[in-house]
Amino acid sequence: MSEVLNATRVLIVDDEADYASSTALLLKKHGYDSHMCIGSEGCLAAVERLRPQVILLDLAMPGLTGLDLAQKIRENPNYKSVCLVAVTGRGQDLDRMQTKVCGFNYHLLKPLNFQDLDVILKSVI
């Protein structure tokens, strides 16, 4: 139980429920305190409630996109230190530049390479 209390809290925001739940399960199996939000609608409320250290944001979602959400999160001074990770199928230079401008710390491509994600998560501790 103390491992979970000291674990990095991660919020996964994706409109694909299977992807979000499998990612959350994988992170939990590796000792992370993972939570998920299906779609963008409840994301900001989940951020407020959970106070995650890391947010994995899908970029292409109906309604607010991951870029929109990142900008809203960065506007709140309480979340300046949250690590934002873009998780997307888009990896062109323009895509990476957009995520940087919107306040993302990292840009990872789907399917996620767990080792790459794990390095990022461990750097947040």
Phi, psi and omega in degrees: 000322180294333177299316180295321180297328181264359184283154174295129179271124184238132174250125179257122180241113182206146179276354176262105186301318181298318179296313181298314183290323179291324177293317178298318179296316178300316180294319178298320179297336179261014172091006178272151178270087187259144179223161180223155176227121181273111182084174186274343189304312182263009187299310185295323176293321178294322178297316180297317183287317188269334183051057182291154174274333180225138175235123174265112185247121170291141181276321186261092177229150174293153184079230177288131177277171175299327177295316178299314181296319180300317180297318179295320179295316181292336178291336182272117183299338178291342186243020180298329184268357178295136177275116179259128180240116174286131178236113192205167172268357183263121184228017179289163180303319180298319178298316180293324178293319179298317180294322179297314180298325182277358174102010177287145176273328184219159180226108180245146180264145172277145353290143182296140170268113186300324180299319178296315179295318181299321177299316179297312183297321179291332180287342181280334185299000000 
